[in-house]
């Protein structure tokens, strides 16, 4: 039986893109020391990069919620020799102190020595054999069904953890990037990346569990995620570094590695019911699976047990989530797009991420933080790239295995988040576009009914095509805007382009009308409804909505 030694602090496991466009594998220390020299994270897939980003942010959030840019503890907190917090006083100066630290770090274009000191002081906590893992005796003590290492019952293969494959025993991945022989082959650094990804994006098919409750899909897997991508990795890390969004209710950061062991971590998970009171680093490292790995001839046999899962309802302490209102429960939740929404554009969520009078409470945490730092030079004048990446479930309740990846980006000028005139214009834009999209969907769906079909997927596919053309118009419009000139004509210019797009789409549908479409059917009051009636109704609606 082999034991693999690997430390996430000093051994290379994070894939980055360097300034020359080449991929490197580096340690956590190197990431933080040389972040400005790397363009971005460059793992096996965008969702993995998003999850690794959260892991790195957990380190930064933990360090800089305790130590200022000069590596000294804030006056209102006490830390021990390992830089872990032992006590604090909830003072009014907390928010101002944390913001000052962020500004100083950003101005210096590098992280202070505190990050290196924290990682090296707590280096043993980042040993791969301990992080998310326990030994066999502890594993069998914690789970509902003991395992026998002479058998593979209760284990998952590398091909199931590798989210580029996600192959279960019952569902072979036909279009895998690896041949069947290679599906279970992996380097140790790649395995670590996939295990951390699996922790955040697991389904519910695992049979063994270390909780009396039903296991849950991974925390990140259940989010409609959002984060900011900067011009280099340092900017990305800084723009997503949210320090205290709790309106004076400071919370001690507690990432998973600061628990004494996984047993105590699991006890804590089982003791809480409301995760909305937990810290950011706790959520960024929230474990949904317990691992025990047996090694033989450098080949892992991976045993996995499900841990207690949590609902994200009203969990506004999660900074990287877009929130949706549930009218029935009168609460907010975050949920990823579904399989039939893989082409959904990010601007459809503008009403949830652009500030307005109605969404101050429910804005994503990173957007709230962006509004705090937006006046800083090089932030206020920049164009930020909003990004959303996540794996999409197969929709089957008993497995929820990843079936596809959602990955969308959107470039938005920073000033639109802080200038109320601009944000009002964007809110007007998106509310109007959502109405005309519905007009178009109804037009196509009613036409489909004339043809004797109730298949709404046809209208959905047509709407996806419309969104493609709308997206081009919106992207070009955003690029053309001038920060110093907010006029009604600017929005009118976009709406005129959209009118032309809708006119072309409608006329194309007319040109392809069949005899049945023209003949139509009798509706209410024996009035004939045909394609011309539907087209005129659609045209009247979108023109009325788009006229300013």
XYZ file of N, CA and C in Angstrom, residues 41-278:
714
model
N -6.047 31.515 -14.595
C -6.025 30.088 -14.314
C -6.281 29.353 -15.628
N -5.742 28.151 -15.762
C -5.831 27.450 -17.050
C -5.961 25.948 -16.834
N -6.939 25.568 -16.020
C -7.147 24.155 -15.739
C -7.818 23.416 -16.877
N -8.365 22.251 -16.567
C -8.931 21.390 -17.595
C -10.256 21.896 -18.150
N -10.961 22.774 -17.416
C -12.226 23.316 -17.894
C -12.555 24.585 -17.113
N -13.358 25.499 -17.685
C -13.674 26.755 -17.003
C -14.307 26.575 -15.623
N -15.166 25.568 -15.459
C -15.787 25.350 -14.152
C -14.733 24.997 -13.107
N -13.761 24.194 -13.495
C -12.677 23.869 -12.570
C -11.918 25.137 -12.180
N -11.657 26.015 -13.142
C -10.972 27.280 -12.843
C -11.777 28.118 -11.850
N -13.095 28.162 -12.025
C -13.947 28.930 -11.113
C -13.872 28.376 -9.697
N -13.828 27.052 -9.583
C -13.782 26.409 -8.265
C -12.414 26.595 -7.612
N -11.350 26.465 -8.395
C -9.999 26.715 -7.864
C -9.859 28.180 -7.458
N -10.459 29.087 -8.229
C -10.448 30.505 -7.865
C -11.069 30.701 -6.491
N -12.178 30.046 -6.217
C -12.833 30.163 -4.918
C -11.925 29.630 -3.808
N -11.206 28.544 -4.072
C -10.273 27.985 -3.093
C -9.192 29.016 -2.756
N -8.641 29.655 -3.792
C -7.607 30.678 -3.577
C -8.179 31.900 -2.860
N -9.402 32.281 -3.217
C -10.037 33.419 -2.551
C -10.270 33.131 -1.068
N -10.507 31.870 -0.731
C -10.701 31.505 0.674
C -9.444 31.813 1.484
N -8.274 31.581 0.874
C -7.005 31.908 1.547
C -6.896 33.417 1.759
N -7.124 34.184 0.687
C -6.986 35.633 0.767
C -8.011 36.251 1.722
N -9.249 35.782 1.651
C -10.292 36.305 2.535
C -9.944 36.045 3.992
N -9.413 34.854 4.264
C -9.035 34.494 5.623
C -7.906 35.390 6.135
N -6.872 35.553 5.305
C -5.701 36.326 5.733
C -6.048 37.797 5.939
N -6.691 38.399 4.949
C -6.890 39.849 5.004
C -8.136 40.266 5.785
N -8.859 39.315 6.321
C -9.900 39.673 7.291
C -9.303 39.731 8.699
N -8.006 39.363 8.816
C -7.318 39.388 10.113
C -6.129 40.337 10.126
N -5.425 40.410 8.988
C -4.207 41.216 8.912
C -4.357 42.303 7.862
N -3.816 43.467 8.142
C -3.904 44.562 7.177
C -2.807 44.438 6.120
N -2.713 45.417 5.233
C -1.740 45.363 4.138
C -0.301 45.433 4.628
N -0.118 45.856 5.870
C 1.218 45.875 6.464
C 1.505 44.634 7.286
N 0.651 43.632 7.165
C 0.798 42.323 7.815
C 0.621 42.381 9.333
N -0.065 43.408 9.811
C -0.324 43.510 11.242
C -1.798 43.217 11.525
N -2.093 42.551 12.647
C -3.500 42.304 12.988
C -4.242 43.620 13.189
N -5.496 43.665 12.771
C -6.316 44.847 13.018
C -6.468 45.048 14.531
N -6.749 46.264 14.925
C -6.853 46.579 16.351
C -8.000 45.843 17.022
N -8.955 45.383 16.239
C -10.166 44.773 16.806
C -10.156 43.240 16.759
N -9.001 42.651 16.442
C -8.936 41.193 16.362
C -7.656 40.671 17.005
N -7.745 39.479 17.562
C -6.572 38.819 18.132
C -6.290 37.551 17.333
N -4.999 37.336 17.025
C -4.604 36.119 16.306
C -3.484 35.430 17.070
N -3.370 34.119 16.895
C -2.304 33.374 17.567
C -1.088 33.266 16.653
N -0.129 32.436 17.055
C 1.125 32.337 16.300
C 0.939 31.718 14.913
N -0.187 31.031 14.709
C -0.466 30.445 13.382
C -1.330 31.381 12.541
N -1.548 32.602 13.020
C -2.362 33.627 12.369
C -3.843 33.257 12.315
N -4.254 32.362 13.181
C -5.671 32.047 13.287
C -6.306 32.944 14.333
N -7.530 33.361 14.079
C -8.209 34.301 14.960
C -8.651 33.627 16.252
N -8.453 34.310 17.349
C -8.879 33.788 18.654
C -10.007 34.616 19.271
N -10.119 35.888 18.855
C -11.169 36.743 19.416
C -11.238 38.026 18.590
N -12.378 38.736 18.677
C -12.504 40.016 17.994
C -13.599 40.841 18.658
N -13.539 42.148 18.424
C -14.580 43.070 18.881
C -15.271 43.638 17.652
N -16.583 43.561 17.611
C -17.340 44.035 16.456
C -17.443 45.550 16.498
N -16.479 46.232 15.883
C -16.403 47.684 15.932
C -16.879 48.315 14.628
N -17.231 49.581 14.691
C -17.704 50.292 13.507
C -16.603 50.477 12.474
N -15.359 50.440 12.895
C -14.247 50.696 11.980
C -13.896 49.499 11.108
N -14.515 48.362 11.327
C -14.129 47.138 10.623
C -14.224 47.304 9.108
N -15.370 47.750 8.627
C -15.561 47.874 7.178
C -14.549 48.824 6.562
N -14.304 49.966 7.220
C -13.345 50.949 6.704
C -11.932 50.376 6.697
N -11.576 49.628 7.747
C -10.236 49.031 7.821
C -10.033 48.004 6.715
N -11.035 47.172 6.488
C -10.924 46.142 5.453
C -10.838 46.764 4.063
N -11.619 47.804 3.835
C -11.584 48.486 2.543
C -10.231 49.150 2.320
N -9.661 49.723 3.371
C -8.338 50.354 3.263
C -7.281 49.322 2.908
N -7.383 48.135 3.491
C -6.445 47.057 3.171
C -6.557 46.676 1.703
N -7.785 46.515 1.227
C -7.983 46.146 -0.178
C -7.356 47.192 -1.102
N -7.608 48.463 -0.826
C -7.101 49.538 -1.684
C -5.577 49.558 -1.712
N -4.952 49.329 -0.566
C -3.494 49.343 -0.499
C -2.910 48.177 -1.287
N -3.484 47.002 -1.133
C -3.009 45.838 -1.880
C -3.132 46.058 -3.382
N -4.265 46.624 -3.793
C -4.486 46.851 -5.220
C -3.492 47.869 -5.767
N -3.229 48.903 -4.984
C -2.271 49.932 -5.412
C -0.865 49.368 -5.523
N -0.517 48.415 -4.638
C 0.824 47.812 -4.659
C 0.988 46.769 -5.756
N -0.132 46.323 -6.348
C -0.129 45.311 -7.420
C 0.507 43.998 -6.997
N 0.458 43.717 -5.703
C 0.962 42.433 -5.210
C 0.403 42.166 -3.817
N 0.389 40.912 -3.434
C -0.062 40.546 -2.095
C 1.088 40.698 -1.118
N 0.760 41.006 0.100
C 1.791 41.219 1.114
C 2.345 39.882 1.595
N 3.364 39.939 2.422
C 4.040 38.736 2.915
C 3.149 37.894 3.828
N 2.049 38.479 4.292
C 1.166 37.764 5.223
C 0.614 36.474 4.616
N 0.346 36.474 3.312
C -0.202 35.279 2.665
C 0.813 34.145 2.720
N 2.055 34.458 2.378
C 3.115 33.443 2.422
C 3.306 32.930 3.847
N 3.334 33.848 4.806
C 3.524 33.451 6.200
C 2.392 32.553 6.675
N 1.160 32.916 6.328
C 0.003 32.110 6.738
C 0.087 30.705 6.144
N 0.408 30.609 4.859
C 0.460 29.304 4.201
C 1.574 28.424 4.764
N 2.740 29.014 4.971
C 3.867 28.217 5.481
C 3.656 27.831 6.945
N 3.061 28.740 7.717
C 2.788 28.438 9.127
C 1.780 27.303 9.257
N 0.827 27.274 8.332
C -0.224 26.246 8.365
C -0.030 25.186 7.277
N 1.208 25.025 6.859
C 1.513 24.149 5.728
C 0.979 22.727 5.915
N 1.103 22.184 7.103
C 0.679 20.798 7.345
C -0.812 20.598 7.098
N -1.599 21.671 7.267
C -3.044 21.569 7.053
C -3.397 21.434 5.583
N -2.424 21.711 4.709
C -2.652 21.612 3.270
C -2.037 20.347 2.674
N -1.642 19.407 3.518
C -1.207 18.108 3.001
C -2.398 17.432 2.342
N -2.193 16.939 1.134
C -3.294 16.330 0.397
C -3.876 15.126 1.132
N -3.055 14.433 1.888
C -3.528 13.244 2.605
C -4.495 13.597 3.735
N -4.573 14.888 4.111
C -5.460 15.322 5.188
C -6.629 16.172 4.675
N -6.388 16.959 3.634
C -7.419 17.852 3.142
C -8.516 17.065 2.445
N -9.711 17.129 2.966
C -10.894 16.404 2.482
C -10.806 14.892 2.712
N -9.710 14.411 3.302
C -9.502 12.973 3.438
C -9.336 12.559 4.901
N -9.580 11.268 5.147
C -9.304 10.654 6.450
C -8.710 9.276 6.203
N -8.110 8.703 7.249
C -7.576 7.348 7.113
C -8.720 6.335 7.135
N -8.386 5.077 6.875
C -9.410 4.042 6.738
C -10.218 3.860 8.023
N -9.528 3.826 9.167
C -10.219 3.620 10.444
C -11.232 4.737 10.703
N -10.813 5.975 10.478
C -11.705 7.111 10.705
C -12.861 7.100 9.711
N -12.561 6.762 8.469
C -13.596 6.714 7.436
C -14.694 5.725 7.826
N -14.285 4.517 8.214
C -15.267 3.487 8.582
C -16.043 3.849 9.844
N -15.435 4.678 10.682
C -16.120 5.127 11.894
C -17.188 6.159 11.573
N -16.955 6.971 10.530
C -17.836 8.085 10.224
C -18.984 7.728 9.274
N -18.800 6.694 8.455
C -19.780 6.419 7.408
C -20.828 5.411 7.858
N -21.917 5.341 7.094
C -23.018 4.450 7.442
C -22.762 3.003 7.023
N -21.798 2.801 6.123
C -21.495 1.453 5.647
C -19.994 1.322 5.490
N -19.381 0.470 6.309
C -17.937 0.326 6.275
C -17.472 -0.262 4.947
N -16.264 0.102 4.571
C -15.710 -0.407 3.323
C -14.632 -1.449 3.605
N -14.440 -2.324 2.658
C -13.387 -3.323 2.693
C -12.432 -2.986 1.559
N -11.208 -2.598 1.919
C -10.276 -2.120 0.901
C -9.834 -3.218 -0.055
N -10.182 -4.470 0.266
C -9.887 -5.543 -0.680
C -10.883 -5.550 -1.829
N -11.945 -4.750 -1.683
C -12.956 -4.651 -2.726
C -13.094 -3.192 -3.151
N -13.726 -2.986 -4.281
C -13.922 -1.616 -4.763
C -15.344 -1.114 -4.504
N -16.128 -1.904 -3.782
C -17.483 -1.478 -3.441
C -17.440 -0.173 -2.633
N -18.206 0.801 -3.077
C -18.225 2.092 -2.385
C -17.197 3.074 -2.905
N -16.472 2.669 -3.936
C -15.453 3.558 -4.492
C -15.966 4.206 -5.779
N -15.321 5.290 -6.158
C -15.573 5.916 -7.457
C -14.261 5.926 -8.221
N -14.358 5.809 -9.513
C -13.163 5.778 -10.343
C -12.730 7.187 -10.718
N -11.508 7.299 -11.197
C -11.002 8.590 -11.661
C -11.900 9.124 -12.772
N -12.394 8.235 -13.626
C -13.220 8.659 -14.753
C -14.545 9.296 -14.303
N -14.975 8.985 -13.086
C -16.193 9.612 -12.583
C -15.895 10.968 -11.960
N -14.739 11.088 -11.321
C -14.352 12.356 -10.703
C -13.889 13.362 -11.744
N -13.251 12.865 -12.805
C -12.823 13.737 -13.891
C -14.058 14.287 -14.597
N -14.323 15.583 -14.426
C -15.555 16.170 -14.943
C -15.526 16.413 -16.451
N -14.403 16.110 -17.107
C -14.394 16.084 -18.567
C -14.953 14.764 -19.085
N -15.107 13.800 -18.155
C -15.626 12.482 -18.521
C -16.936 12.214 -17.791
N -16.900 12.285 -16.440
C -18.084 12.056 -15.586
C -18.791 10.760 -15.962
N -18.014 9.698 -16.050
C -18.592 8.413 -16.451
C -18.886 7.549 -15.233
N -20.133 7.139 -15.092
C -20.502 6.208 -14.032
C -20.433 4.787 -14.573
N -20.585 3.808 -13.686
C -20.541 2.411 -14.118
C -21.678 2.077 -15.077
N -22.785 2.823 -14.956
C -23.959 2.509 -15.765
C -24.081 3.345 -17.034
N -23.283 4.407 -17.128
C -23.429 5.323 -18.269
C -22.066 5.654 -18.862
N -21.586 4.859 -19.805
C -20.293 5.120 -20.434
C -20.285 6.463 -21.154
N -19.190 7.191 -21.009
C -19.038 8.473 -21.697
C -18.488 8.210 -23.088
N -19.362 8.233 -24.080
C -18.980 7.854 -25.445
C -18.032 8.874 -26.055
N -18.279 10.167 -25.806
C -17.470 11.212 -26.434
C -16.414 11.751 -25.463
N -15.786 10.864 -24.742
C -14.757 11.244 -23.778
C -13.494 11.716 -24.489
N -12.758 12.676 -23.888
C -11.488 13.115 -24.479
C -10.375 12.086 -24.292
N -10.651 11.027 -23.522
C -9.665 9.975 -23.301
C -10.217 8.629 -23.753
N -9.325 7.749 -24.187
C -9.746 6.400 -24.555
C -10.110 5.631 -23.292
N -10.768 4.514 -23.457
C -11.222 3.745 -22.298
C -10.053 3.330 -21.410
N -8.909 3.012 -22.011
C -7.731 2.603 -21.234
C -7.194 3.751 -20.393
N -7.321 4.952 -20.906
C -6.713 6.120 -20.248
C -7.652 6.850 -19.293
N -8.910 6.461 -19.258
C -9.898 7.208 -18.465
C -9.575 7.234 -16.977
N -8.874 6.211 -16.482
C -8.549 6.165 -15.056
C -7.091 6.524 -14.785
N -6.387 6.988 -15.809
C -5.007 7.421 -15.640
C -4.972 8.914 -15.337
N -4.166 9.292 -14.365
C -4.074 10.704 -13.995
C -2.790 10.958 -13.229
N -2.296 12.177 -13.329
C -1.179 12.591 -12.482
C -1.747 13.032 -11.149
N -0.891 13.123 -10.135
C -1.374 13.488 -8.807
C -1.893 14.918 -8.781
N -1.222 15.837 -9.470
C -1.698 17.226 -9.468
C -3.050 17.347 -10.171
N -3.257 16.573 -11.240
C -4.552 16.601 -11.916
C -5.636 16.008 -11.020
N -5.296 14.926 -10.317
C -6.266 14.311 -9.415
C -6.709 15.288 -8.339
N -5.769 16.057 -7.808
C -6.105 17.041 -6.771
C -7.073 18.079 -7.327
N -6.815 18.559 -8.532
C -7.722 19.546 -9.138
C -9.129 18.963 -9.303
N -9.194 17.696 -9.727
C -10.505 17.097 -9.955
C -11.224 16.779 -8.646
N -10.471 16.414 -7.621
C -11.120 16.131 -6.331
C -11.715 17.413 -5.741
N -10.992 18.520 -5.823
C -11.532 19.783 -5.336
C -12.745 20.183 -6.174
N -12.679 19.932 -7.472
C -13.827 20.200 -8.342
C -15.006 19.324 -7.963
N -14.746 18.040 -7.717
C -15.801 17.091 -7.349
C -16.465 17.494 -6.033
N -15.665 17.998 -5.101
C -16.202 18.463 -3.821
C -17.271 19.530 -4.030
N -17.079 20.344 -5.039
C -17.978 21.462 -5.287
C -19.069 21.144 -6.301
N -18.848 20.117 -7.112
C -19.789 19.832 -8.198
C -20.113 18.347 -8.271
N -20.450 17.761 -7.130
C -20.846 16.350 -7.080
C -22.341 16.222 -7.291
N -22.746 15.096 -7.880
C -24.168 14.790 -7.998
C -24.665 14.165 -6.714
N -25.648 13.281 -6.816
C -26.196 12.645 -5.608
C -26.207 11.126 -5.735
N -25.351 10.587 -6.608
C -25.385 9.152 -6.860
C -24.561 8.342 -5.858
N -23.764 9.001 -5.008
C -22.935 8.281 -4.036
C -23.818 7.542 -3.029
N -23.534 6.272 -2.777
C -24.376 5.434 -1.918
C -23.969 5.496 -0.449
N -22.681 5.689 -0.191
C -22.201 5.753 1.192
C -22.272 7.195 1.668
N -22.646 7.390 2.934
C -22.730 8.747 3.437
C -22.288 8.823 4.891
N -21.874 10.029 5.293
C -21.421 10.272 6.653
C -22.373 11.244 7.338
N -23.636 11.066 7.087
C -24.681 11.884 7.692
C -25.962 11.077 7.749
N -26.824 11.395 8.690
C -28.116 10.714 8.783
C -29.130 11.318 7.825
N -28.791 12.467 7.256
C -29.697 13.147 6.343
C -29.377 12.776 4.896
N -30.241 13.180 3.985
C -30.002 12.936 2.564
C -28.800 13.747 2.109
N -27.983 13.145 1.267
C -26.826 13.876 0.759
C -27.292 14.852 -0.314
N -26.461 15.816 -0.561
C -26.828 16.885 -1.477
C -25.802 16.992 -2.595
N -26.235 17.613 -3.687
C -25.272 17.969 -4.732
C -24.324 19.032 -4.184
N -23.182 19.205 -4.835
C -22.187 20.163 -4.377
C -22.736 21.579 -4.279
N -22.222 22.354 -3.333
C -22.697 23.707 -3.086
C -22.573 24.579 -4.339
N -21.406 24.598 -4.949
C -21.195 25.433 -6.127
C -22.052 24.950 -7.295
N -22.226 23.647 -7.393
C -23.013 23.013 -8.452
C -24.441 23.534 -8.478
N -24.938 24.005 -7.346
C -26.322 24.459 -7.230
C -26.472 25.967 -7.427
N -25.394 26.646 -7.819
C -25.434 28.101 -7.949
C -25.525 28.553 -9.405
N -26.215 29.654 -9.612
C -26.079 30.409 -10.861
C -24.904 31.339 -10.593
N -23.723 30.897 -10.976
C -22.491 31.540 -10.519
C -22.171 32.804 -11.302
N -21.413 33.672 -10.660
C -20.910 34.876 -11.306
C -19.608 35.278 -10.635
N -18.630 35.635 -11.434
C -17.401 36.196 -10.888
C -16.786 37.118 -11.930
N -15.731 37.834 -11.535
C -15.115 38.840 -12.401
C -13.747 38.350 -12.847
N -13.464 38.510 -14.125
C -12.149 38.149 -14.645
C -11.391 39.417 -14.993
N -10.214 39.597 -14.393
C -9.407 40.788 -14.633
C -8.440 40.611 -15.781
N -7.575 41.610 -15.968
C -6.608 41.571 -17.064
C -5.479 40.586 -16.794
N -5.244 40.280 -15.530
C -4.279 39.254 -15.158
C -4.805 38.549 -13.915
N -4.078 37.543 -13.442
C -4.579 36.750 -12.321
C -4.627 37.560 -11.031
N -3.699 38.499 -10.857
C -3.751 39.343 -9.668
C -5.042 40.148 -9.644
N -5.385 40.764 -10.775
C -6.621 41.535 -10.837
C -7.837 40.645 -10.597
N -7.830 39.456 -11.166
C -8.955 38.540 -10.967
C -9.120 38.209 -9.492
N -8.018 37.896 -8.838
C -8.073 37.571 -7.411
C -8.538 38.770 -6.591
N -8.062 39.954 -6.937
C -8.429 41.140 -6.173
C -9.885 41.546 -6.408
N -10.341 41.514 -7.649
C -11.699 41.955 -7.955
C -12.748 41.025 -7.351
N -12.344 39.796 -7.048
C -13.260 38.846 -6.406
C -12.995 38.697 -4.912
N -12.071 39.509 -4.389
C -11.741 39.447 -2.967
C -12.712 40.314 -2.178
N -13.768 39.708 -1.700
C -14.805 40.408 -0.949
C -14.455 40.358 0.537
N -14.298 41.519 1.136
C -13.970 41.598 2.558
C -15.116 42.251 3.317
N -15.872 41.441 4.044
C -16.948 41.911 4.916
C -18.089 42.598 4.156
N -19.126 41.843 3.865
C -20.332 42.415 3.258
C -21.511 42.283 4.216
N -21.229 42.201 5.495
C -22.264 41.847 6.465
C -22.873 43.028 7.206
N -22.646 44.249 6.694
C -23.245 45.442 7.305
C -22.960 45.539 8.803
N -21.679 45.439 9.165
C -21.291 45.574 10.559
C -21.273 44.282 11.333
N -21.852 43.224 10.763
C -21.866 41.930 11.446
C -20.668 41.114 10.982
N -19.502 41.444 11.516
C -18.268 40.764 11.115
C -18.302 39.299 11.545
N -17.840 38.429 10.659
C -17.799 37.007 10.966
C -16.371 36.492 10.830
N -15.940 35.721 11.788
C -14.610 35.125 11.704
C -14.568 34.128 10.563
N -13.589 34.297 9.685
C -13.435 33.361 8.576
C -12.967 32.008 9.117
N -13.532 30.954 8.538
C -13.156 29.614 8.976
C -13.208 28.638 7.807
N -12.146 28.602 7.015
C -12.098 27.641 5.912
C -11.927 26.221 6.435
N -12.130 25.255 5.606
C -12.141 23.864 6.038
C -10.833 23.437 6.685
N -9.702 23.970 6.206
C -8.412 23.516 6.742
C -8.148 24.009 8.171
N -8.940 24.960 8.671
C -8.732 25.432 10.034
C -9.494 24.616 11.078
N -10.263 23.618 10.646
C -10.826 22.661 11.596
C -9.728 21.664 11.967
N -9.769 21.160 13.204
C -8.705 20.271 13.672
C -8.579 19.013 12.820
N -9.704 18.468 12.405
C -9.688 17.288 11.536
C -11.050 17.173 10.862
N -11.174 16.240 9.927
C -12.422 16.100 9.172
C -13.571 15.618 10.058
N -13.252 14.850 11.103
C -14.292 14.395 12.015
C -14.988 15.563 12.679
N -14.197 16.540 13.171
C -14.777 17.719 13.820
C -15.499 18.609 12.805
N -14.973 18.620 11.589
C -15.628 19.389 10.536
C -17.016 18.824 10.252
N -17.102 17.493 10.145
C -18.387 16.838 9.874
C -19.345 17.053 11.045
N -18.827 16.981 12.263
C -19.670 17.245 13.444
C -20.260 18.645 13.363
N -19.434 19.584 12.922
C -19.928 20.965 12.821
C -21.008 21.078 11.741
N -20.779 20.444 10.594
C -21.782 20.470 9.537
C -23.113 19.921 10.033
N -23.040 18.822 10.773
C -24.259 18.188 11.264
C -24.953 19.001 12.359
N -24.222 19.942 12.955
C -24.787 20.726 14.065
C -25.500 21.992 13.605
N -25.302 22.383 12.343
C -25.889 23.643 11.871
C -27.016 23.372 10.869
N -27.951 24.300 10.806
C -29.052 24.174 9.859
C -29.126 25.365 8.916
N -28.673 26.523 9.391
C -28.755 27.750 8.604
C -27.358 28.156 8.148
N -27.044 27.886 6.893
C -25.699 28.177 6.396
C -25.539 29.650 6.020
N -26.633 30.393 6.061
C -26.565 31.810 5.714
C -25.804 32.630 6.749
N -25.461 32.013 7.878
C -24.711 32.728 8.912
C -23.214 32.430 8.864
N -22.790 31.609 7.885
C -21.380 31.217 7.822
C -20.551 32.233 7.032
